CSV table of C-alpha atoms in Angstrom, one decimal:
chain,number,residue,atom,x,y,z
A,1,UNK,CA,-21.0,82.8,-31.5
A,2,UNK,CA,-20.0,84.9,-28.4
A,3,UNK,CA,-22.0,87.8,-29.3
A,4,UNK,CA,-25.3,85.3,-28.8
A,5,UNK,CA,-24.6,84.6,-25.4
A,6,UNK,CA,-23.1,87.9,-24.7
A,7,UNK,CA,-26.9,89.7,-26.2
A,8,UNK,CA,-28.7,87.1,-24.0
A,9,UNK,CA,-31.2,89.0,-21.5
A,10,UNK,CA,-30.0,88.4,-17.8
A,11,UNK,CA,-33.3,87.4,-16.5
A,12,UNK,CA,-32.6,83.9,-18.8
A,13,UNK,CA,-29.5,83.2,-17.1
A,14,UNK,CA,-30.8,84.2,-13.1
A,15,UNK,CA,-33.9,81.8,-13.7
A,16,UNK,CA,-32.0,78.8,-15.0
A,17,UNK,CA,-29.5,79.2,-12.1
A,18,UNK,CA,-32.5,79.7,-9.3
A,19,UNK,CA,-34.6,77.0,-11.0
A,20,UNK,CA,-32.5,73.8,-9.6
A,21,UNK,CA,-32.8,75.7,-6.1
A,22,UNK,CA,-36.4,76.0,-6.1
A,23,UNK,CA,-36.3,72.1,-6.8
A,24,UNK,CA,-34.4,71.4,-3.5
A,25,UNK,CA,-36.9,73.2,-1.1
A,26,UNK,CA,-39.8,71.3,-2.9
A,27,UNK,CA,-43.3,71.1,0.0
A,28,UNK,CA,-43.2,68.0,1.7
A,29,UNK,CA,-45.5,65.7,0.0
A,30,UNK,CA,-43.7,66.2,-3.7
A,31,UNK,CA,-41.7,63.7,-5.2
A,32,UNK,CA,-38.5,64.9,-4.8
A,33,UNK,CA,-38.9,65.1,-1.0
A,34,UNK,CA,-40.3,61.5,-1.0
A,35,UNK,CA,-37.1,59.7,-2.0
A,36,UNK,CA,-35.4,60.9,1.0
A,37,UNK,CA,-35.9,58.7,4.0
A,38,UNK,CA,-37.3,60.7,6.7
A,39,UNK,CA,-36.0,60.1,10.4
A,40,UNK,CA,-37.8,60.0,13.9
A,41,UNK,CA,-35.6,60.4,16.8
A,42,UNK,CA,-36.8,60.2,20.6
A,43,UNK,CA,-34.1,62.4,22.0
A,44,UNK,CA,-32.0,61.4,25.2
A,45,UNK,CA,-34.1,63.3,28.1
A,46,UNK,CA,-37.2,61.2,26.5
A,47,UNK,CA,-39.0,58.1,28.1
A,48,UNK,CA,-41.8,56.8,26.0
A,49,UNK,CA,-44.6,54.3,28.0
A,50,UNK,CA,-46.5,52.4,25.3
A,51,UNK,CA,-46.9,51.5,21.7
A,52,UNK,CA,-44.9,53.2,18.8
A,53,UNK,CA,-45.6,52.4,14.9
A,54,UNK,CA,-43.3,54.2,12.9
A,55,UNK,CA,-43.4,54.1,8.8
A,56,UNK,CA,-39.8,56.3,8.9
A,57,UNK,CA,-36.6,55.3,10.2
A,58,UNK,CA,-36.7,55.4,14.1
A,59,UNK,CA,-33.8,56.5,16.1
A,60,UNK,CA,-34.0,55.5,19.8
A,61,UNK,CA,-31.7,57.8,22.4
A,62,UNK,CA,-34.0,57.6,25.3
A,63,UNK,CA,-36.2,55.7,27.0
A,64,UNK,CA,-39.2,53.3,25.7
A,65,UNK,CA,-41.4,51.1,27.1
A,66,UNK,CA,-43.4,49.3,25.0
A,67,UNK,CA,-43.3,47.4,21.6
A,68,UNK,CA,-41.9,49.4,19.1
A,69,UNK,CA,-43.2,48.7,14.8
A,70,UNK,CA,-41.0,49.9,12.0
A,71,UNK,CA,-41.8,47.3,10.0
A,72,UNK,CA,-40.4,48.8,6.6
A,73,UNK,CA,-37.7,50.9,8.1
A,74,UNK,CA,-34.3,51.0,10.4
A,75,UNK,CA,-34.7,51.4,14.4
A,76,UNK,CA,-31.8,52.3,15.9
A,77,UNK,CA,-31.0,52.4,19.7
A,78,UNK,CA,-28.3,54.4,20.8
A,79,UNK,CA,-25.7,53.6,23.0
A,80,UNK,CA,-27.0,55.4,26.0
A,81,UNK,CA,-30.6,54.4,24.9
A,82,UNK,CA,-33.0,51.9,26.3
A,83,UNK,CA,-36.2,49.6,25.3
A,84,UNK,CA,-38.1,47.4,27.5
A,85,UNK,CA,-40.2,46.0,25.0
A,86,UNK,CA,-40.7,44.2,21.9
A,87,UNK,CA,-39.3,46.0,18.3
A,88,UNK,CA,-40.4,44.5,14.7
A,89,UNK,CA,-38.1,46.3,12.3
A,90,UNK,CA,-36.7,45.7,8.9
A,91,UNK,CA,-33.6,46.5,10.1
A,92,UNK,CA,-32.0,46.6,14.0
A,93,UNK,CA,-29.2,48.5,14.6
A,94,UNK,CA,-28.6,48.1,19.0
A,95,UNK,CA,-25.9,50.0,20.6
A,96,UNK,CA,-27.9,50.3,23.5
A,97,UNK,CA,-30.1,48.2,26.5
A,98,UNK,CA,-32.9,46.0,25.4
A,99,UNK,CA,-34.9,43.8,27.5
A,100,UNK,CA,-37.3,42.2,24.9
A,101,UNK,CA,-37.5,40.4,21.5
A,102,UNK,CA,-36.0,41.8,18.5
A,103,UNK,CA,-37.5,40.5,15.2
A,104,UNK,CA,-36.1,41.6,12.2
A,105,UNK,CA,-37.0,41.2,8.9
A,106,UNK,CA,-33.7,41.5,6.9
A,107,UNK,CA,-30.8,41.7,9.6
A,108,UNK,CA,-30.1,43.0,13.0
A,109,UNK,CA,-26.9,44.2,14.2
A,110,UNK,CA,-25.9,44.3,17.6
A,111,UNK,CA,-23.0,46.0,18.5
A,112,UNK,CA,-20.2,46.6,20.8
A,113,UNK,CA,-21.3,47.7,24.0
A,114,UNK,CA,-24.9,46.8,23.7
A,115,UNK,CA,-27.0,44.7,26.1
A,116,UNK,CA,-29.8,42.3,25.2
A,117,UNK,CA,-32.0,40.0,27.0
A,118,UNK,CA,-34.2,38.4,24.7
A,119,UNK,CA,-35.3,36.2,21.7
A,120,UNK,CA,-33.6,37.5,18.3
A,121,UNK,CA,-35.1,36.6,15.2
A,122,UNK,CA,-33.9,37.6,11.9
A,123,UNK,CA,-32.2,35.7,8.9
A,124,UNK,CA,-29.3,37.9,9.1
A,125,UNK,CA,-27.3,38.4,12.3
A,126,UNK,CA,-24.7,40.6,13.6
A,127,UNK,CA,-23.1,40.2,17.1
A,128,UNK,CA,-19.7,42.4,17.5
A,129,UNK,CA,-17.3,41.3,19.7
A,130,UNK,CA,-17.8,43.5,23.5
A,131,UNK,CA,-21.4,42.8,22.8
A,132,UNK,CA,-23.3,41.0,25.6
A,133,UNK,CA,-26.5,39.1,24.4
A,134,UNK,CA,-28.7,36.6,27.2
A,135,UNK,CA,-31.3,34.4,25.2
A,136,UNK,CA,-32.3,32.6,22.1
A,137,UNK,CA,-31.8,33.1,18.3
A,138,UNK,CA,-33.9,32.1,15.4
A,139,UNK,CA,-32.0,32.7,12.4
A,140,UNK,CA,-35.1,30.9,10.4
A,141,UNK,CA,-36.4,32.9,7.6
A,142,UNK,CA,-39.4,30.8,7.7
A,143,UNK,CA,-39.8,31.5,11.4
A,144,UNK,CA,-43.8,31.4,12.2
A,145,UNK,CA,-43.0,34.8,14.2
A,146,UNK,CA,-41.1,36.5,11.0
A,147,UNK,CA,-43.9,35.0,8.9
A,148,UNK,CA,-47.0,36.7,11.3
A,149,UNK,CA,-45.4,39.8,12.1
A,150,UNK,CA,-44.6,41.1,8.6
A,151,UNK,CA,-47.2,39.2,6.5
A,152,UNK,CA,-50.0,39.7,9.2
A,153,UNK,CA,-53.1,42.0,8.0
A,154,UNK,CA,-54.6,42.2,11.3
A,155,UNK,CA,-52.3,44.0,13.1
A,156,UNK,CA,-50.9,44.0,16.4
A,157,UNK,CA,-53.1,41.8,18.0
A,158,UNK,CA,-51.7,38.3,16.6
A,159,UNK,CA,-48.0,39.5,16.8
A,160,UNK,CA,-48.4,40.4,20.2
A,161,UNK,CA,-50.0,37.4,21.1
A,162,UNK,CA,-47.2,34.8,19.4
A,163,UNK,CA,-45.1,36.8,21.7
A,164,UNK,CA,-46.4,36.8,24.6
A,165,UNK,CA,-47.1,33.1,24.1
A,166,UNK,CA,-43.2,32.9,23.8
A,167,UNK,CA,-41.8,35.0,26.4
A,168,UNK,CA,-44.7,35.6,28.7
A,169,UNK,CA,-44.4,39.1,29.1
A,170,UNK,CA,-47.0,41.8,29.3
A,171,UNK,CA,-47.1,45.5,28.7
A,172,UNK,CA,-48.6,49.2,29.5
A,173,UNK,CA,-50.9,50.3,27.2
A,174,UNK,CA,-51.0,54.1,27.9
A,175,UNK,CA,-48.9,56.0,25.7
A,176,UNK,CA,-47.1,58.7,27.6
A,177,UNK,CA,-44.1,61.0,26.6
A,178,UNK,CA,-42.0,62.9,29.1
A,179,UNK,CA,-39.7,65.0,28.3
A,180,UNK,CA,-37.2,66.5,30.7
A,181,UNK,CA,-35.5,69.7,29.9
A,182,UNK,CA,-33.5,70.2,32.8
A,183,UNK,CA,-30.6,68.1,31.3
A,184,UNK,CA,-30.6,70.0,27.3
């Protein structure tokens, strides 16, 4: 029984140790990679002016202005992080400053130290104690603005426009990323 195992050529045993490795550093588009989530992040020393559709998780440390779409994903705003803008996500985490409507599809968290001014909608809602929050909440799951901004084929355009009929509030169109290096 040990003489089997003993008699077995080495190259056997090297390639079924290397062969889960070479599974791990799979090329990007193979399965295995897929079922990871993959993560945006605008860093700290970031300001974003316009529009961002993201179909990853979004991670928000800087600045943006603009309305932010994640609409199957997390975005998450940092606590030294700021948006000045609308953000449709499937899930909100806010640490950070937002001046704008946050509609979530599943639940949105704001936590402690965070600052928003604006309409939240989302069936599930998180607001932790040290948290300051000025505006409205719609905890509707049946909300007409929940409804048009995940079920809507037509894109922006009719999401944009149910908000603005609610808050009034217009917004650069020119996408523009600066990035300052002085600080990293």
């Amino acid at each position: 029984m040990f003489n089997k195992a003993k008699n077995a050529p080495p190259e056997n045993k090297a390639a079924a140790l290397i062969k889960p490795d070479t599974r791990s550093s799979s090329p990007a588009g193979s399965p295995t990679s897929s079922a990871r989530s993959s993560l945006s992040v605008i860093g700290s020393n970031t300001q974003v002016e316009g529009d961002i559709n993201s179909d990853e998780d979004l991670t928000v440390e800087g600045s943006v202005s603009g309305i932010i779409t994640c609409k199957q994903h997390t975005v998450t705003l940092g606590t030294k992080g700021y948006i000045q803008g609308d953000v449709f996500a499937h899930t909100l985490h806010v640490s950070g400053e937002v001046k704008g409507n946050l509609v979530a599809l599943h639940r949105a968290t704001i936590h402690k130290g965070a600052q928003v001014s604006g309409t939240i909608v989302a069936p599930c809602l998180v607001l932790e104690d040290g948290s300051v929050f000025h505006g409205s909440i719609d905890m509707d799951p049946d909300n007409d603005m929940l409804k048009s901004a995940f079920n809507d084929t037509s894109g922006k355009t009719a999401k944009t426009a149910t908000l603005n009929k609610t808050t009034n509030t217009t917004y650069q169109k020119a996408a523009t990323v600066t990035h300052d290096e002085t600080e990293a």
